[in-house]
mmCIF file of N, CA and C in Angstrom:
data_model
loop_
_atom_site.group_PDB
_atom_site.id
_atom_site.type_symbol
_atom_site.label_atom_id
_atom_site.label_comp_id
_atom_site.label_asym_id
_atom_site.label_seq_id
_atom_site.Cartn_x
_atom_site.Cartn_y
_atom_site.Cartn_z
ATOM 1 N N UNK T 216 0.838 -1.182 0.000
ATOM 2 C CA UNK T 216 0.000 0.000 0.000
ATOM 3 C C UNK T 216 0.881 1.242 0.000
ATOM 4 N N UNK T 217 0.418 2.675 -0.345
ATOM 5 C CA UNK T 217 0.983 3.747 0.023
ATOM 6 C C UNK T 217 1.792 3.961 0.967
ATOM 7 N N UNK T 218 0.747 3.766 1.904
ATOM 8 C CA UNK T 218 1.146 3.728 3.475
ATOM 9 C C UNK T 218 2.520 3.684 3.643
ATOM 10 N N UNK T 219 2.593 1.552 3.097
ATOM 11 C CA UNK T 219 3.692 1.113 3.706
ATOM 12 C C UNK T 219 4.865 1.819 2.599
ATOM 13 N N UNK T 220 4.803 1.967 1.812
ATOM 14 C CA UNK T 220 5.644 3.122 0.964
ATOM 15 C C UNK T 220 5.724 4.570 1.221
ATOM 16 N N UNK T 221 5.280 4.934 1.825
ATOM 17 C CA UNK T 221 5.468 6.045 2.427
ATOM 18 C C UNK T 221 6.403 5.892 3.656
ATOM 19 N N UNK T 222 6.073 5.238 4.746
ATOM 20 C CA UNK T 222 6.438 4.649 5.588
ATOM 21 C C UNK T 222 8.063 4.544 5.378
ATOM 22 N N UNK T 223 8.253 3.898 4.438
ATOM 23 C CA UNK T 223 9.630 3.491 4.114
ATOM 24 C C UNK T 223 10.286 4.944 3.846
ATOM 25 N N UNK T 224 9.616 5.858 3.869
ATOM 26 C CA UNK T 224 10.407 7.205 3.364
ATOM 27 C C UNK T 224 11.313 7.064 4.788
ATOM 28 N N UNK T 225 12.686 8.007 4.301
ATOM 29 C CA UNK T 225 13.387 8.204 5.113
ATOM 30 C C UNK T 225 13.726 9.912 4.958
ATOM 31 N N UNK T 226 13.397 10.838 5.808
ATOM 32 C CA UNK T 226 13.498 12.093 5.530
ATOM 33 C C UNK T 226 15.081 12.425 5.683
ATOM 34 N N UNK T 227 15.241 13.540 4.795
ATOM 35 C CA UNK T 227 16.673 14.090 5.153
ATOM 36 C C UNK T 227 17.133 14.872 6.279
ATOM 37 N N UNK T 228 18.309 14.614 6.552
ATOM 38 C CA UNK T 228 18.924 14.949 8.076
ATOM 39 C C UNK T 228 18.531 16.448 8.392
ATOM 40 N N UNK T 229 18.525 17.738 7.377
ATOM 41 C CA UNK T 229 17.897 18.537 7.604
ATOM 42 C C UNK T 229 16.845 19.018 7.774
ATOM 43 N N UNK T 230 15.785 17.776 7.149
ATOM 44 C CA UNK T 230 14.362 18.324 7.584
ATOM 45 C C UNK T 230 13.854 17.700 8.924
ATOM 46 N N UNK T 231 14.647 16.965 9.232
ATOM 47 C CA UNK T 231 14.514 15.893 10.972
ATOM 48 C C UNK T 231 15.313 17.293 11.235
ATOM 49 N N UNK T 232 16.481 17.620 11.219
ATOM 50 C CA UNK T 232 16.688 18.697 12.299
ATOM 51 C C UNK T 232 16.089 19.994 12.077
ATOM 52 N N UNK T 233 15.601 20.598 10.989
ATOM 53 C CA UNK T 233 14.325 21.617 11.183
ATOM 54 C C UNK T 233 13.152 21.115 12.085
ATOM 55 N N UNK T 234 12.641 20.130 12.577
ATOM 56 C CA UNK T 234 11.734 19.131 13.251
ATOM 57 C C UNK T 234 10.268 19.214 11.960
ATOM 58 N N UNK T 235 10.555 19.467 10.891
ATOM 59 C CA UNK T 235 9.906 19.814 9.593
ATOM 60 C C UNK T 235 9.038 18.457 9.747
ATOM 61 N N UNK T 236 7.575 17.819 9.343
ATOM 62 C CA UNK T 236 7.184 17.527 8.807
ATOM 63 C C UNK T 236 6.817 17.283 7.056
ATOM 64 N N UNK T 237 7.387 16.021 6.600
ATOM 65 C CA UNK T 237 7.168 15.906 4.998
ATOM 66 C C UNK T 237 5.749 15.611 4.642
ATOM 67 N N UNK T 238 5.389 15.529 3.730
ATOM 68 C CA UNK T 238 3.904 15.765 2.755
ATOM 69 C C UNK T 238 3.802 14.331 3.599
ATOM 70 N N UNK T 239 4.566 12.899 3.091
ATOM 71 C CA UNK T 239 4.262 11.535 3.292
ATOM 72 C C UNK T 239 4.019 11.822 5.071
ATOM 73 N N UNK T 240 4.467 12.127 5.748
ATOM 74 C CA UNK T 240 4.406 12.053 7.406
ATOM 75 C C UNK T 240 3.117 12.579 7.973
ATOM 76 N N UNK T 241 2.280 14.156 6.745
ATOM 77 C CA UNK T 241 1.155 14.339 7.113
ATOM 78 C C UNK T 241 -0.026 13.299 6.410
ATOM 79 N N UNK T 242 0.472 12.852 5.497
ATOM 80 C CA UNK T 242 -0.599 11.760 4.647
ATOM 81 C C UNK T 242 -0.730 10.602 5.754
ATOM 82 N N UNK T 243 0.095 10.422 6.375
ATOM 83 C CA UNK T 243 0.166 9.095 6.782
ATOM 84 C C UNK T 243 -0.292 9.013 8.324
ATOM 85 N N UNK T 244 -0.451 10.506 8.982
ATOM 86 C CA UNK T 244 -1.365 11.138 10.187
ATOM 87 C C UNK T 244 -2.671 11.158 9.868
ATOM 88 N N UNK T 245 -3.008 11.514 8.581
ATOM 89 C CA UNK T 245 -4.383 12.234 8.289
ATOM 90 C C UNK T 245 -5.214 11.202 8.035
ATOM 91 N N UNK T 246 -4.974 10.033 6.799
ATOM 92 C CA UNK T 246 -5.322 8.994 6.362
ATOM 93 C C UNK T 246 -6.372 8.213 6.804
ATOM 94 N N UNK T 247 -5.389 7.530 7.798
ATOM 95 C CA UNK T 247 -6.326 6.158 8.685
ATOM 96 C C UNK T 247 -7.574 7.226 9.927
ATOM 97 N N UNK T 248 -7.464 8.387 10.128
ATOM 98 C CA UNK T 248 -7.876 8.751 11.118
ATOM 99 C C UNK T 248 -9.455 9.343 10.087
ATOM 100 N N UNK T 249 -9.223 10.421 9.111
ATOM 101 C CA UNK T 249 -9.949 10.763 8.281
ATOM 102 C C UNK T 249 -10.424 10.393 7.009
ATOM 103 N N UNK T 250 -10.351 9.100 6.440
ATOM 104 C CA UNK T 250 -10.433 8.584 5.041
ATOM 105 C C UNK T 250 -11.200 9.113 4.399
ATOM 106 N N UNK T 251 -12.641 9.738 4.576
ATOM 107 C CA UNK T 251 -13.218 10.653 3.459
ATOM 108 C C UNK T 251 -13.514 12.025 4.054
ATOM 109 N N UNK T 252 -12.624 13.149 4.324
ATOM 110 C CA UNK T 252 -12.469 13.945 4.241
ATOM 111 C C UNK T 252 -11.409 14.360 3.475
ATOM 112 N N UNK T 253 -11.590 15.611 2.619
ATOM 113 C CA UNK T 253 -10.897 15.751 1.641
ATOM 114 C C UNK T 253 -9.873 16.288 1.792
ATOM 115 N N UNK T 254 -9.083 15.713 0.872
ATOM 116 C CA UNK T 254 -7.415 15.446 0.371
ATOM 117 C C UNK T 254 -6.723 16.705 -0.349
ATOM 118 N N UNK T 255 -7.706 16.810 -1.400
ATOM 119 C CA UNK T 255 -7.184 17.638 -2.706
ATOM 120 C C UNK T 255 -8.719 18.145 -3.035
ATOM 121 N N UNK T 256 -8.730 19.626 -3.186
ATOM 122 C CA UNK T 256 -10.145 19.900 -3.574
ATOM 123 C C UNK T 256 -9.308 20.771 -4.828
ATOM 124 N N UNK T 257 -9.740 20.990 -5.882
ATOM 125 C CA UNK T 257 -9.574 21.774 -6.905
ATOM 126 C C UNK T 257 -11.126 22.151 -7.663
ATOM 127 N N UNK T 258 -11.365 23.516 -7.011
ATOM 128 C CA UNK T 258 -12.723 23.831 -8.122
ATOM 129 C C UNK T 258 -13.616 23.010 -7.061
ATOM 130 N N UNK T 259 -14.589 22.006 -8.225
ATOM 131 C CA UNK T 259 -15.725 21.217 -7.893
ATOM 132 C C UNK T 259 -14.913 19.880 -7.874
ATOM 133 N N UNK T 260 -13.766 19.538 -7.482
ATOM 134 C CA UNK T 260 -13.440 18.584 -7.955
ATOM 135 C C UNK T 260 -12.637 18.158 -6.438
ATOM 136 N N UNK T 261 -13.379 17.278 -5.841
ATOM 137 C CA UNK T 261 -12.794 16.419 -4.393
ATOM 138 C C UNK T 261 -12.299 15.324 -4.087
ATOM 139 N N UNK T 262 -11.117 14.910 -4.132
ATOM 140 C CA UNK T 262 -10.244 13.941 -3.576
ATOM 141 C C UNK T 262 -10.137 13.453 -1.992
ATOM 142 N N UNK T 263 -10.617 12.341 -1.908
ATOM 143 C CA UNK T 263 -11.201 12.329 -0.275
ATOM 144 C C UNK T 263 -9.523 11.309 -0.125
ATOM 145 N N UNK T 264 -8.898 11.645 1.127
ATOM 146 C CA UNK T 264 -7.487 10.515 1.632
ATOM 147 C C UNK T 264 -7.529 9.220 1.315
ATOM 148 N N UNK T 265 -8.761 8.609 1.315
ATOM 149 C CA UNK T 265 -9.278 7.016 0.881
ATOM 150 C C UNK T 265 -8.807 7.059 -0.404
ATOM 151 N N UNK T 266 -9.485 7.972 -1.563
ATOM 152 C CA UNK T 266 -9.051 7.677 -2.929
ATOM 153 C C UNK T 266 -7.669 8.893 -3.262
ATOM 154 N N UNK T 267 -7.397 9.430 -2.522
ATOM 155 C CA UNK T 267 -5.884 9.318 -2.850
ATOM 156 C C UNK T 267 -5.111 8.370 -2.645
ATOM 157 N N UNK T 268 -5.331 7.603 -1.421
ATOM 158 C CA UNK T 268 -4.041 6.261 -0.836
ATOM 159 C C UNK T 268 -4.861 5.357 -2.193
ATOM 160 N N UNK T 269 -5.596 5.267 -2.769
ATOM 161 C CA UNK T 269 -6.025 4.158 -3.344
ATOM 162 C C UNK T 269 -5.358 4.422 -5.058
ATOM 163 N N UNK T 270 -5.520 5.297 -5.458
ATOM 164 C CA UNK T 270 -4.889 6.378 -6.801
ATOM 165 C C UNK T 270 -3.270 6.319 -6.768
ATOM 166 N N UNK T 271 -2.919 6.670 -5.632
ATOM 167 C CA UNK T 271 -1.132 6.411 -5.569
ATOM 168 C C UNK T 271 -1.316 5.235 -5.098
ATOM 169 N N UNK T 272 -1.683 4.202 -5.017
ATOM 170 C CA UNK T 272 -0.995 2.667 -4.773
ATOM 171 C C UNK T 272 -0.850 2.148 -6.233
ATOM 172 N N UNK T 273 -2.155 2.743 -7.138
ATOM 173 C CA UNK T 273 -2.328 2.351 -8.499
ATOM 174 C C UNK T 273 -0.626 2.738 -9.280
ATOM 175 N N UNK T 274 -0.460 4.195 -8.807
ATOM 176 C CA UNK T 274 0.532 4.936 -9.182
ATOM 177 C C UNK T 274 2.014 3.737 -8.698
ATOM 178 N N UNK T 275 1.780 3.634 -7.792
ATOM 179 C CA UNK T 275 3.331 2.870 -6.779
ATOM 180 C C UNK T 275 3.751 2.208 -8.090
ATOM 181 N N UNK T 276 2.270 1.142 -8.090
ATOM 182 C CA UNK T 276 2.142 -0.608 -8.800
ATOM 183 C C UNK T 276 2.783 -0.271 -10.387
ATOM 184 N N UNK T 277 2.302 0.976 -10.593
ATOM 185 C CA UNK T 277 2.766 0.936 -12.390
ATOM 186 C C UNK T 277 3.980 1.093 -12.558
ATOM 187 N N UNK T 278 4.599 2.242 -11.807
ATOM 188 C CA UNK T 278 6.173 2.951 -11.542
ATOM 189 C C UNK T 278 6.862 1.324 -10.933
ATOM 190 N N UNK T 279 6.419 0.671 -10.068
ATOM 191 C CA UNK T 279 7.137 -0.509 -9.881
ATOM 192 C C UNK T 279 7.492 -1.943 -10.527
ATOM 193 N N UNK T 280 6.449 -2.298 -11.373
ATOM 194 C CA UNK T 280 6.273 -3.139 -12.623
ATOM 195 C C UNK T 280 7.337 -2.548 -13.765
ATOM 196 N N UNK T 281 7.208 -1.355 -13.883
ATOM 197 C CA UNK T 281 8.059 -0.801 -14.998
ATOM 198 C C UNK T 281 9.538 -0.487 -14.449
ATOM 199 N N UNK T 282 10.118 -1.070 -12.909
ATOM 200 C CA UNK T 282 11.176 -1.159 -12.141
ATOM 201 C C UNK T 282 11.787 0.363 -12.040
ATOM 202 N N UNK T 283 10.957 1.273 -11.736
ATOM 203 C CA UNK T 283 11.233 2.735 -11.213
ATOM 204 C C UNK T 283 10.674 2.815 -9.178
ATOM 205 N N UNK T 284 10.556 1.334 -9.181
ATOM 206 C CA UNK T 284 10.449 1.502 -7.414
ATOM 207 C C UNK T 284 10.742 0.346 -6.640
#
């Protein structure tokens, strides 16, 4: 899943010592707690956390089959 690909991120030494939060660290707070509240709104157009983690796993699976992960 995303998740566990996200998960595997390892942030860089400067953004651990800024105490910075990365995009993957808030996806991966927000996710399991909120799954359809929205993600990405553009316009009329709403992306709820459920079908983003579900859209980038699609994303992971293709980039990884084609050995870019």
């Amino acid at each position: 899943s995303v998740l566990t690909t996200v998960s595997n991120y390892q942030p860089s030494a400067a953004v651990l010592a800024a105490g910075r939060s990365t995009v993957g660290d808030m996806f991966r707070r927000r996710m399991p707690a909120h799954p359809t509240r929205p993600a990405i709104v553009d316009g009329a157009r709403v992306v709820t956390y459920a079908e983003l983690e579900s859209r980038s796993n699609r994303v992971a699976q293709v980039l990884a089959a084609r050995g870019l992960g």
